[in-house]
Amino acid sequence: MPESLKLTSPETTVELTVTDGAIRATDLRQVATDQGPLASYDPGLVNTASCRSAITYIDGDAGILEYRGYPIEQLAANATHLEVAYLLLYGELPTPEQLTAWENRVNNHRFVHENVRSIIQSYRYDAHPMAKLMSGVASMHTFYPSARQIDDPEARERNIVRLLAKIPTMAAWAYRHSIGRHYVYPNDELGYVDNFLAMLFQSQQLVYRADPRVTRALEILFILHADHEQNCSTNAVRAVASAGNDVYTSVGAGIGALFGPLHGGANEAVLKMLGEIGSVDRVPEFVEGVKNGGARLMGFGHRVYKNYDPRARIIKRACEDVFEVTGVNPLLQVALELEKYALEDEYFIKRRLYPNVDFYSGLIYEALKFPPEMFTVLFAVPRTSGWAAQWLEGITDPQQRITRPKQVYTGHRNRQFIAADER
Ligand code: ACO
């Protein structure tokens, strides 16, 4: 790996140092020419490192994902979601005492202000739950004004805990509102994931107790979705935070970004796609359509992974446990055939397109009887821990400045105004 690069023009030569991070990057702030600083043009920031980060490591070519240096496979096999949230936020796995204190602390904050309930309730019954979740989260700094004191470490931590604790409550209520059921309040006897399932599905029971296999599968899904370095929504969180914003406002923006069908909305789109294909024998025809410029194969391809997404492999295994409880989702066969067919096809091989995290997750969510609109919400709930960790890292990074990219201007210049009646 080179220590430095030389950039030469007829007038000057600039020596660029290469950063010591996991990917090679050069600090473009140092590039100046006689005509001023030289900017990079990089739509979608495909090849731009926007920050330094010690939270999540991805090697897209090798299919590696690590949180704070721990392989995702080990965390998914052994940890709980709250344990992983602690790891993302504090950089270390908690001791047993720290974990108990952390769980108690988060679980004590699960109730939300009744006015948040009114915000959710003010939507039409058929409003997308992501809109309700985004509004609920964005409103929270108005209930907890200390959130705006982002220079106070204690206030920062307190509000992160509140957000982690309350987002499942808001997510569950967004769902209950859409089906016209009464709201279920948090239950102190239940852990983070069990309580979430109870708030979603409880009907007449005094206490809803989920099948432990389902709880564990959702716990795994939560761990896999907890963070993924500088993806679209995390970048949105960091950009909004860079203007000096609190964690609720910043995460509210992240929820908006995640809603997009090319990002968190993809698992919903996968289910629709599998439903449209309908049967295994229609797979070849569908794939040919994709190759001829039809709809994209949803749940395939990734900006970073040019290999099998390691999360997809773990989810594929988790499907088996859930289907033991729920019965096999009939669309599984279509998904398996689609994967097999695409992975052997030259179009997908050449472009290095593999199943991503969204390809199989929707099958589990559907088997658990979640409507498709809830799929992205089920992504947002665990991703909140990653967003919060990234928010914290961003606002405490002395190198971080307000995010304000340049543009390459391509429009007119210096035109003369013409009065309306003369145009
Ligand atoms: N189906 C068919 N072709 C595809 C797909 C796909 N799913 N994804 C990429 N391609 C093709 C493109 O058409 C392009 O082909 P070309 O070189 O002939 O023009 C080539 O592969 C490169 O694609 P880009 O769009 O340049 O890749 P980019 O990195 O910008 O996009 C993305 C990544 C958005 C994930 C893309 O692969 C996609 O749209 N996938 C489907 C949506 C999806 O599953 N999103 C979830 C991503 S994971 C997440 O957000 C949690």
GROMACS .gro file of C-alpha atoms and ligand atoms in nm:
model
  474
    1MET     CA    1   0.000   0.000   0.000
    2PRO     CA    2   0.153   0.334  -0.097
    3GLU     CA    3   0.226   0.585   0.180
    4SER     CA    4   0.171   0.875  -0.055
    5LEU     CA    5   0.051   0.962  -0.405
    6LYS     CA    6   0.176   1.234  -0.638
    7LEU     CA    7  -0.070   1.446  -0.834
    8THR     CA    8   0.104   1.632  -1.114
    9SER     CA    9  -0.020   1.915  -1.336
   10PRO     CA   10   0.187   2.136  -1.572
   11GLU     CA   11   0.217   2.399  -1.297
   12THR     CA   12   0.264   2.194  -0.983
   13THR     CA   13   0.303   1.858  -0.813
   14VAL     CA   14   0.113   1.780  -0.495
   15GLU     CA   15   0.211   1.495  -0.265
   16LEU     CA   16  -0.094   1.332  -0.108
   17THR     CA   17  -0.069   1.122   0.206
   18VAL     CA   18  -0.278   0.805   0.223
   19THR     CA   19  -0.477   0.747   0.544
   20ASP     CA   20  -0.402   0.459   0.778
   21GLY     CA   21  -0.764   0.329   0.786
   22ALA     CA   22  -0.890  -0.005   0.657
   23ILE     CA   23  -0.954   0.136   0.311
   24ARG     CA   24  -0.701   0.344   0.123
   25ALA     CA   25  -0.811   0.705   0.114
   26THR     CA   26  -0.640   1.033   0.059
   27ASP     CA   27  -0.732   1.350   0.238
   28LEU     CA   28  -0.867   1.570  -0.039
   29ARG     CA   29  -0.864   1.879   0.181
   30GLN     CA   30  -0.490   1.902   0.109
   31VAL     CA   31  -0.528   1.931  -0.270
   32ALA     CA   32  -0.497   2.293  -0.379
   33THR     CA   33  -0.417   2.432  -0.725
   34ASP     CA   34  -0.345   2.782  -0.850
   35GLN     CA   35  -0.718   2.813  -0.925
   36GLY     CA   36  -0.817   2.707  -0.572
   37PRO     CA   37  -0.887   2.368  -0.409
   38LEU     CA   38  -0.935   2.071  -0.642
   39ALA     CA   39  -1.265   1.896  -0.571
   40SER     CA   40  -1.361   1.536  -0.643
   41TYR     CA   41  -1.677   1.457  -0.842
   42ASP     CA   42  -1.835   1.146  -0.695
   43PRO     CA   43  -2.214   1.115  -0.733
   44GLY     CA   44  -2.357   0.888  -0.465
   45LEU     CA   45  -2.024   0.920  -0.278
   46VAL     CA   46  -1.932   0.581  -0.421
   47ASN     CA   47  -1.560   0.630  -0.365
   48THR     CA   48  -1.554   0.893  -0.093
   49ALA     CA   49  -1.483   0.831   0.276
   50SER     CA   50  -1.697   1.089   0.455
   51CYS     CA   51  -1.564   1.022   0.805
   52ARG     CA   52  -1.329   0.812   1.016
   53SER     CA   53  -1.511   0.545   1.213
   54ALA     CA   54  -1.423   0.264   1.455
   55ILE     CA   55  -1.768   0.103   1.472
   56THR     CA   56  -1.827  -0.133   1.179
   57TYR     CA   57  -1.585  -0.296   0.937
   58ILE     CA   58  -1.691  -0.438   0.602
   59ASP     CA   59  -1.480  -0.614   0.342
   60GLY     CA   60  -1.725  -0.634   0.054
   61ASP     CA   61  -1.502  -0.850  -0.165
   62ALA     CA   62  -1.449  -1.111   0.104
   63GLY     CA   63  -1.804  -1.090   0.246
   64ILE     CA   64  -1.685  -0.988   0.596
   65LEU     CA   65  -1.885  -0.782   0.845
   66GLU     CA   66  -1.760  -0.699   1.196
   67TYR     CA   67  -1.898  -0.477   1.472
   68ARG     CA   68  -1.614  -0.328   1.679
   69GLY     CA   69  -1.394  -0.609   1.546
   70TYR     CA   70  -1.629  -0.899   1.633
   71PRO     CA   71  -1.743  -1.111   1.333
   72ILE     CA   72  -2.117  -1.087   1.271
   73GLU     CA   73  -2.143  -1.469   1.270
   74GLN     CA   74  -2.018  -1.487   1.632
   75LEU     CA   75  -2.245  -1.208   1.750
   76ALA     CA   76  -2.551  -1.357   1.577
   77ALA     CA   77  -2.478  -1.699   1.730
   78ASN     CA   78  -2.414  -1.583   2.087
   79ALA     CA   79  -2.528  -1.230   2.171
   80THR     CA   80  -2.854  -1.049   2.234
   81HIS     CA   81  -2.958  -0.733   2.056
   82LEU     CA   82  -2.913  -0.513   2.364
   83GLU     CA   83  -2.567  -0.662   2.418
   84VAL     CA   84  -2.478  -0.568   2.060
   85ALA     CA   85  -2.626  -0.220   2.106
   86TYR     CA   86  -2.396  -0.176   2.407
   87LEU     CA   87  -2.099  -0.295   2.200
   88LEU     CA   88  -2.176  -0.052   1.919
   89LEU     CA   89  -2.217   0.241   2.157
   90TYR     CA   90  -1.937   0.180   2.406
   91GLY     CA   91  -1.689  -0.015   2.193
   92GLU     CA   92  -1.664  -0.320   2.425
   93LEU     CA   93  -1.885  -0.616   2.510
   94PRO     CA   94  -2.045  -0.563   2.853
   95THR     CA   95  -1.951  -0.768   3.159
   96PRO     CA   96  -2.248  -0.958   3.311
   97GLU     CA   97  -2.300  -0.675   3.565
   98GLN     CA   98  -2.279  -0.409   3.297
   99LEU     CA   99  -2.523  -0.602   3.077
  100THR     CA  100  -2.781  -0.637   3.356
  101ALA     CA  101  -2.752  -0.268   3.445
  102TRP     CA  102  -2.780  -0.175   3.076
  103GLU     CA  103  -3.086  -0.395   3.018
  104ASN     CA  104  -3.256  -0.253   3.327
  105ARG     CA  105  -3.174   0.099   3.223
  106VAL     CA  106  -3.309   0.060   2.869
  107ASN     CA  107  -3.614  -0.137   2.977
  108ASN     CA  108  -3.707   0.131   3.235
  109HIS     CA  109  -3.761   0.382   2.957
  110ARG     CA  110  -3.998   0.187   2.734
  111PHE     CA  111  -4.313   0.390   2.799
  112VAL     CA  112  -4.365   0.686   2.565
  113HIS     CA  113  -4.540   1.014   2.631
  114GLU     CA  114  -4.913   0.982   2.564
  115ASN     CA  115  -4.893   1.270   2.317
  116VAL     CA  116  -4.671   1.055   2.095
  117ARG     CA  117  -4.954   0.808   2.091
  118SER     CA  118  -5.179   1.094   1.971
  119ILE     CA  119  -4.932   1.176   1.695
  120ILE     CA  120  -4.944   0.817   1.572
  121GLN     CA  121  -5.320   0.813   1.607
  122SER     CA  122  -5.365   1.130   1.404
  123TYR     CA  123  -5.266   0.944   1.086
  124ARG     CA  124  -5.519   0.778   0.858
  125TYR     CA  125  -5.551   0.405   0.928
  126ASP     CA  126  -5.380   0.320   0.598
  127ALA     CA  127  -5.078   0.549   0.644
  128HIS     CA  128  -4.745   0.373   0.606
  129PRO     CA  129  -4.606   0.284   0.953
  130MET     CA  130  -4.267   0.431   0.856
  131ALA     CA  131  -4.433   0.776   0.840
  132LYS     CA  132  -4.577   0.726   1.188
  133LEU     CA  133  -4.244   0.605   1.322
  134MET     CA  134  -4.054   0.893   1.166
  135SER     CA  135  -4.294   1.151   1.313
  136GLY     CA  136  -4.289   0.987   1.655
  137VAL     CA  137  -3.909   0.986   1.668
  138ALA     CA  138  -3.873   1.337   1.524
  139SER     CA  139  -4.113   1.470   1.789
  140MET     CA  140  -3.919   1.330   2.082
  141HIS     CA  141  -3.677   1.617   2.141
  142THR     CA  142  -3.981   1.832   2.216
  143PHE     CA  143  -4.066   1.602   2.509
  144TYR     CA  144  -3.702   1.574   2.621
  145PRO     CA  145  -3.544   1.916   2.559
  146SER     CA  146  -3.215   1.802   2.718
  147ALA     CA  147  -3.160   1.613   2.392
  148ARG     CA  148  -3.058   1.941   2.232
  149GLN     CA  149  -2.764   1.969   2.475
  150ILE     CA  150  -2.544   1.762   2.253
  151ASP     CA  151  -2.226   1.884   2.421
  152ASP     CA  152  -2.334   1.732   2.755
  153PRO     CA  153  -2.218   1.365   2.764
  154GLU     CA  154  -2.470   1.270   3.031
  155ALA     CA  155  -2.762   1.421   2.835
  156ARG     CA  156  -2.640   1.250   2.517
  157GLU     CA  157  -2.635   0.910   2.685
  158ARG     CA  158  -2.970   0.955   2.859
  159ASN     CA  159  -3.142   1.041   2.532
  160ILE     CA  160  -2.980   0.755   2.341
  161VAL     CA  161  -3.112   0.518   2.607
  162ARG     CA  162  -3.458   0.670   2.576
  163LEU     CA  163  -3.455   0.633   2.200
  164LEU     CA  164  -3.345   0.267   2.208
  165ALA     CA  165  -3.609   0.194   2.470
  166LYS     CA  166  -3.901   0.374   2.308
  167ILE     CA  167  -3.858   0.292   1.940
  168PRO     CA  168  -4.008  -0.060   1.973
  169THR     CA  169  -4.308   0.090   2.153
  170MET     CA  170  -4.365   0.344   1.877
  171ALA     CA  171  -4.311   0.082   1.607
  172ALA     CA  172  -4.561  -0.156   1.767
  173TRP     CA  173  -4.816   0.120   1.811
  174ALA     CA  174  -4.774   0.230   1.448
  175TYR     CA  175  -4.874  -0.126   1.357
  176ARG     CA  176  -5.161  -0.156   1.606
  177HIS     CA  177  -5.301   0.173   1.479
  178SER     CA  178  -5.310   0.044   1.121
  179ILE     CA  179  -5.511  -0.264   1.220
  180GLY     CA  180  -5.738  -0.077   1.460
  181ARG     CA  181  -5.632  -0.270   1.770
  182HIS     CA  182  -5.584  -0.130   2.119
  183TYR     CA  183  -5.232  -0.022   2.211
  184VAL     CA  184  -5.036  -0.262   2.429
  185TYR     CA  185  -4.812  -0.098   2.688
  186PRO     CA  186  -4.461  -0.225   2.770
  187ASN     CA  187  -4.438  -0.513   3.014
  188ASP     CA  188  -4.155  -0.502   3.270
  189GLU     CA  189  -4.148  -0.881   3.294
  190LEU     CA  190  -4.039  -0.922   2.934
  191GLY     CA  191  -3.703  -0.866   2.766
  192TYR     CA  192  -3.648  -0.626   2.477
  193VAL     CA  193  -3.750  -0.855   2.189
  194ASP     CA  194  -4.019  -1.050   2.380
  195ASN     CA  195  -4.176  -0.725   2.492
  196PHE     CA  196  -4.172  -0.594   2.134
  197LEU     CA  197  -4.349  -0.908   2.013
  198ALA     CA  198  -4.605  -0.875   2.293
  199MET     CA  199  -4.677  -0.511   2.206
  200LEU     CA  200  -4.729  -0.619   1.845
  201PHE     CA  201  -4.934  -0.934   1.883
  202GLN     CA  202  -5.103  -0.945   2.224
  203SER     CA  203  -5.480  -0.975   2.205
  204GLN     CA  204  -5.682  -1.129   2.491
  205GLN     CA  205  -5.390  -1.289   2.674
  206LEU     CA  206  -5.285  -1.137   3.006
  207VAL     CA  207  -4.924  -1.168   2.900
  208TYR     CA  208  -4.829  -1.261   2.543
  209ARG     CA  209  -4.540  -1.505   2.540
  210ALA     CA  210  -4.373  -1.559   2.204
  211ASP     CA  211  -4.230  -1.897   2.106
  212PRO     CA  212  -3.861  -1.884   2.211
  213ARG     CA  213  -3.755  -1.991   1.861
  214VAL     CA  214  -3.932  -1.688   1.716
  215THR     CA  215  -3.781  -1.458   1.979
  216ARG     CA  216  -3.434  -1.588   1.901
  217ALA     CA  217  -3.486  -1.554   1.524
  218LEU     CA  218  -3.597  -1.192   1.567
  219GLU     CA  219  -3.304  -1.129   1.803
  220ILE     CA  220  -3.071  -1.255   1.528
  221LEU     CA  221  -3.240  -1.039   1.267
  222PHE     CA  222  -3.202  -0.741   1.501
  223ILE     CA  223  -2.829  -0.810   1.546
  224LEU     CA  224  -2.775  -0.843   1.171
  225HIS     CA  225  -2.951  -0.511   1.106
  226ALA     CA  226  -2.791  -0.315   1.391
  227ASP     CA  227  -2.527  -0.131   1.189
  228HIS     CA  228  -2.372  -0.126   0.844
  229GLU     CA  229  -2.124   0.163   0.840
  230GLN     CA  230  -2.187   0.455   0.601
  231ASN     CA  231  -2.499   0.337   0.420
  232CYS     CA  232  -2.759   0.583   0.289
  233SER     CA  233  -2.954   0.623   0.615
  234THR     CA  234  -2.645   0.640   0.837
  235ASN     CA  235  -2.502   0.901   0.609
  236ALA     CA  236  -2.830   1.093   0.646
  237VAL     CA  237  -2.807   1.063   1.027
  238ARG     CA  238  -2.449   1.189   1.026
  239ALA     CA  239  -2.524   1.474   0.784
  240VAL     CA  240  -2.816   1.599   0.993
  241ALA     CA  241  -2.613   1.554   1.313
  242SER     CA  242  -2.327   1.756   1.163
  243ALA     CA  243  -2.549   2.064   1.177
  244GLY     CA  244  -2.559   2.024   1.557
  245ASN     CA  245  -2.876   1.821   1.582
  246ASP     CA  246  -2.995   1.591   1.862
  247VAL     CA  247  -3.017   1.215   1.827
  248TYR     CA  248  -3.396   1.210   1.772
  249THR     CA  249  -3.392   1.463   1.487
  250SER     CA  250  -3.095   1.292   1.325
  251VAL     CA  251  -3.241   0.941   1.354
  252GLY     CA  252  -3.574   1.077   1.223
  253ALA     CA  253  -3.386   1.168   0.903
  254GLY     CA  254  -3.229   0.822   0.896
  255ILE     CA  255  -3.574   0.662   0.911
  256GLY     CA  256  -3.675   0.870   0.609
  257ALA     CA  257  -3.371   0.751   0.414
  258LEU     CA  258  -3.429   0.389   0.513
  259PHE     CA  259  -3.785   0.407   0.380
  260GLY     CA  260  -3.654   0.421   0.020
  261PRO     CA  261  -3.713   0.105  -0.191
  262LEU     CA  262  -3.344   0.088  -0.284
  263HIS     CA  263  -3.247   0.079   0.085
  264GLY     CA  264  -3.459  -0.057   0.372
  265GLY     CA  265  -3.772  -0.074   0.158
  266ALA     CA  266  -3.615  -0.352  -0.049
  267ASN     CA  267  -3.738  -0.639   0.172
  268GLU     CA  268  -4.096  -0.526   0.115
  269ALA     CA  269  -4.022  -0.511  -0.259
  270VAL     CA  270  -3.871  -0.863  -0.252
  271LEU     CA  271  -4.192  -1.010  -0.115
  272LYS     CA  272  -4.400  -0.833  -0.377
  273MET     CA  273  -4.161  -0.958  -0.645
  274LEU     CA  274  -4.173  -1.320  -0.520
  275GLY     CA  275  -4.552  -1.300  -0.507
  276GLU     CA  276  -4.563  -1.174  -0.866
  277ILE     CA  277  -4.335  -1.453  -0.988
  278GLY     CA  278  -4.566  -1.688  -0.799
  279SER     CA  279  -4.415  -2.026  -0.890
  280VAL     CA  280  -4.077  -2.187  -0.952
  281ASP     CA  281  -4.142  -2.249  -1.323
  282ARG     CA  282  -4.178  -1.873  -1.386
  283VAL     CA  283  -3.831  -1.791  -1.248
  284PRO     CA  284  -3.640  -1.813  -1.583
  285GLU     CA  285  -3.889  -1.583  -1.754
  286PHE     CA  286  -3.862  -1.328  -1.472
  287VAL     CA  287  -3.481  -1.330  -1.471
  288GLU     CA  288  -3.473  -1.285  -1.849
  289GLY     CA  289  -3.702  -0.983  -1.802
  290VAL     CA  290  -3.459  -0.835  -1.547
  291LYS     CA  291  -3.169  -0.882  -1.788
  292ASN     CA  292  -3.363  -0.716  -2.068
  293GLY     CA  293  -3.404  -0.399  -1.866
  294GLY     CA  294  -3.721  -0.486  -1.674
  295ALA     CA  295  -3.752  -0.439  -1.299
  296ARG     CA  296  -3.442  -0.506  -1.090
  297LEU     CA  297  -3.405  -0.831  -0.906
  298MET     CA  298  -3.488  -0.696  -0.562
  299GLY     CA  299  -3.280  -0.826  -0.272
  300PHE     CA  300  -2.985  -0.872  -0.508
  301GLY     CA  301  -2.678  -0.652  -0.542
  302HIS     CA  302  -2.511  -0.423  -0.297
  303ARG     CA  303  -2.299  -0.112  -0.316
  304VAL     CA  304  -2.031  -0.268  -0.096
  305TYR     CA  305  -2.072  -0.648  -0.108
  306LYS     CA  306  -1.942  -0.793  -0.431
  307ASN     CA  307  -1.974  -1.135  -0.271
  308TYR     CA  308  -2.248  -1.315  -0.074
  309ASP     CA  309  -2.379  -1.076   0.193
  310PRO     CA  310  -2.284  -1.257   0.519
  311ARG     CA  311  -2.612  -1.145   0.673
  312ALA     CA  312  -2.814  -1.317   0.399
  313ARG     CA  313  -2.642  -1.648   0.479
  314ILE     CA  314  -2.735  -1.622   0.850
  315ILE     CA  315  -3.093  -1.520   0.774
  316LYS     CA  316  -3.133  -1.811   0.535
  317ARG     CA  317  -3.051  -2.044   0.829
  318ALA     CA  318  -3.283  -1.854   1.067
  319CYS     CA  319  -3.568  -1.916   0.820
  320GLU     CA  320  -3.557  -2.285   0.910
  321ASP     CA  321  -3.616  -2.218   1.282
  322VAL     CA  322  -3.903  -1.981   1.218
  323PHE     CA  323  -4.067  -2.211   0.964
  324GLU     CA  324  -4.058  -2.489   1.225
  325VAL     CA  325  -4.299  -2.275   1.426
  326THR     CA  326  -4.501  -2.110   1.151
  327GLY     CA  327  -4.493  -2.367   0.871
  328VAL     CA  328  -4.288  -2.310   0.556
  329ASN     CA  329  -4.356  -1.992   0.362
  330PRO     CA  330  -4.462  -2.116   0.016
  331LEU     CA  331  -4.256  -1.840  -0.146
  332LEU     CA  332  -3.935  -1.994  -0.005
  333GLN     CA  333  -3.912  -2.233  -0.300
  334VAL     CA  334  -3.943  -1.944  -0.544
  335ALA     CA  335  -3.669  -1.752  -0.356
  336LEU     CA  336  -3.435  -2.053  -0.352
  337GLU     CA  337  -3.486  -2.118  -0.722
  338LEU     CA  338  -3.441  -1.750  -0.804
  339GLU     CA  339  -3.114  -1.738  -0.612
  340LYS     CA  340  -2.986  -2.057  -0.777
  341TYR     CA  341  -3.084  -1.941  -1.124
  342ALA     CA  342  -2.937  -1.591  -1.084
  343LEU     CA  343  -2.610  -1.711  -0.931
  344GLU     CA  344  -2.549  -1.930  -1.236
  345ASP     CA  345  -2.636  -1.658  -1.485
  346GLU     CA  346  -2.362  -1.466  -1.667
  347TYR     CA  347  -2.537  -1.128  -1.618
  348PHE     CA  348  -2.528  -1.161  -1.239
  349ILE     CA  349  -2.186  -1.328  -1.226
  350LYS     CA  350  -2.027  -1.051  -1.436
  351ARG     CA  351  -2.176  -0.773  -1.220
  352ARG     CA  352  -2.103  -0.962  -0.898
  353LEU     CA  353  -2.465  -0.948  -0.784
  354TYR     CA  354  -2.547  -1.174  -0.486
  355PRO     CA  355  -2.840  -1.196  -0.244
  356ASN     CA  356  -2.830  -0.918   0.015
  357VAL     CA  357  -2.977  -0.894   0.366
  358ASP     CA  358  -3.324  -0.821   0.229
  359PHE     CA  359  -3.359  -1.127   0.010
  360TYR     CA  360  -3.468  -1.370   0.284
  361SER     CA  361  -3.571  -1.144   0.575
  362GLY     CA  362  -3.913  -1.066   0.422
  363LEU     CA  363  -3.996  -1.439   0.406
  364ILE     CA  364  -3.951  -1.462   0.784
  365TYR     CA  365  -4.149  -1.148   0.850
  366GLU     CA  366  -4.433  -1.270   0.632
  367ALA     CA  367  -4.434  -1.612   0.802
  368LEU     CA  368  -4.467  -1.426   1.134
  369LYS     CA  369  -4.777  -1.259   0.987
  370PHE     CA  370  -4.632  -0.910   0.956
  371PRO     CA  371  -4.785  -0.710   0.671
  372PRO     CA  372  -4.526  -0.598   0.412
  373GLU     CA  373  -4.544  -0.233   0.525
  374MET     CA  374  -4.399  -0.339   0.862
  375PHE     CA  375  -4.085  -0.492   0.711
  376THR     CA  376  -3.893  -0.165   0.692
  377VAL     CA  377  -4.008  -0.076   1.043
  378LEU     CA  378  -3.856  -0.404   1.159
  379PHE     CA  379  -3.532  -0.286   1.004
  380ALA     CA  380  -3.550   0.062   1.161
  381VAL     CA  381  -3.597  -0.064   1.517
  382PRO     CA  382  -3.261  -0.246   1.544
  383ARG     CA  383  -3.076  -0.003   1.314
  384THR     CA  384  -3.148   0.264   1.575
  385SER     CA  385  -2.860   0.128   1.785
  386GLY     CA  386  -2.619   0.174   1.493
  387TRP     CA  387  -2.757   0.516   1.406
  388ALA     CA  388  -2.716   0.626   1.768
  389ALA     CA  389  -2.357   0.498   1.782
  390GLN     CA  390  -2.276   0.672   1.453
  391TRP     CA  391  -2.446   0.991   1.569
  392LEU     CA  392  -2.237   0.988   1.888
  393GLU     CA  393  -1.914   0.917   1.705
  394GLY     CA  394  -1.987   1.193   1.452
  395ILE     CA  395  -2.072   1.470   1.696
  396THR     CA  396  -1.775   1.391   1.921
  397ASP     CA  397  -1.523   1.370   1.634
  398PRO     CA  398  -1.307   1.686   1.647
  399GLN     CA  399  -1.243   1.654   1.271
  400GLN     CA  400  -1.611   1.651   1.180
  401ARG     CA  401  -1.751   1.965   1.022
  402ILE     CA  402  -2.096   2.046   0.892
  403THR     CA  403  -2.164   1.821   0.591
  404ARG     CA  404  -2.173   2.042   0.289
  405PRO     CA  405  -2.058   1.879  -0.037
  406LYS     CA  406  -1.963   2.076  -0.343
  407GLN     CA  407  -2.137   2.050  -0.680
  408VAL     CA  408  -2.020   2.065  -1.038
  409TYR     CA  409  -2.243   2.343  -1.168
  410THR     CA  410  -2.378   2.274  -1.519
  411GLY     CA  411  -2.641   2.546  -1.556
  412HIS     CA  412  -2.660   2.892  -1.717
  413ARG     CA  413  -2.462   3.191  -1.592
  414ASN     CA  414  -2.522   3.561  -1.577
  415ARG     CA  415  -2.855   3.581  -1.763
  416GLN     CA  416  -3.055   3.901  -1.785
  417PHE     CA  417  -3.402   3.903  -1.629
  418ILE     CA  418  -3.689   3.949  -1.879
  419ALA     CA  419  -4.022   4.086  -1.757
  420ALA     CA  420  -4.305   3.831  -1.768
  421ASP     CA  421  -4.502   4.005  -2.046
  422GLU     CA  422  -4.191   4.013  -2.268
  423ARG     CA  423  -4.103   3.640  -2.245
  424ACO     N1  424  -3.098  -0.649  -1.050
  424ACO     C1  425  -3.051  -0.638  -1.177
  424ACO     N2  426  -2.942  -0.566  -1.209
  424ACO     C2  427  -2.879  -0.502  -1.111
  424ACO     C3  428  -2.922  -0.509  -0.976
  424ACO     C4  429  -3.036  -0.587  -0.948
  424ACO     N3  430  -3.082  -0.599  -0.824
  424ACO     N4  431  -2.840  -0.435  -0.898
  424ACO     C5  432  -2.748  -0.384  -0.980
  424ACO     N5  433  -2.772  -0.425  -1.108
  424ACO     C6  434  -2.690  -0.394  -1.227
  424ACO     C7  435  -2.714  -0.252  -1.275
  424ACO     O1  436  -2.818  -0.245  -1.370
  424ACO     C8  437  -2.577  -0.218  -1.331
  424ACO     O2  438  -2.568  -0.281  -1.457
  424ACO     P1  439  -2.490  -0.207  -1.581
  424ACO     O3  440  -2.347  -0.201  -1.535
  424ACO     O4  441  -2.514  -0.295  -1.698
  424ACO     O5  442  -2.552  -0.071  -1.594
  424ACO     C9  443  -2.480  -0.288  -1.240
  424ACO     O6  444  -2.554  -0.400  -1.187
  424ACO    C10  445  -2.429  -0.200  -1.126
  424ACO     O7  446  -2.543  -0.149  -1.055
  424ACO     P2  447  -2.549  -0.009  -0.981
  424ACO     O8  448  -2.690   0.040  -0.978
  424ACO     O9  449  -2.446   0.083  -1.041
  424ACO    O10  450  -2.502  -0.050  -0.836
  424ACO     P3  451  -2.515   0.040  -0.706
  424ACO    O11  452  -2.401   0.003  -0.620
  424ACO    O12  453  -2.533   0.184  -0.741
  424ACO    O13  454  -2.653  -0.010  -0.643
  424ACO    C11  455  -2.811  -0.130  -0.518
  424ACO    C12  456  -2.662  -0.097  -0.537
  424ACO    C13  457  -2.894   0.000  -0.506
  424ACO    C14  458  -2.829  -0.208  -0.389
  424ACO    C15  459  -2.859  -0.215  -0.640
  424ACO    O14  460  -2.785  -0.334  -0.648
  424ACO    C16  461  -3.009  -0.243  -0.636
  424ACO    O15  462  -3.088  -0.161  -0.682
  424ACO     N6  463  -3.050  -0.363  -0.579
  424ACO    C17  464  -3.190  -0.396  -0.566
  424ACO    C18  465  -3.247  -0.323  -0.445
  424ACO    C19  466  -3.201  -0.386  -0.314
  424ACO    O16  467  -3.202  -0.507  -0.296
  424ACO     N7  468  -3.162  -0.299  -0.220
  424ACO    C20  469  -3.120  -0.341  -0.086
  424ACO    C21  470  -2.976  -0.311  -0.066
  424ACO     S1  471  -2.924  -0.367   0.094
  424ACO    C22  472  -2.980  -0.247   0.198
  424ACO    O17  473  -2.999  -0.135   0.166
  424ACO    C23  474  -3.007  -0.289   0.331
   0.00000   0.00000   0.00000
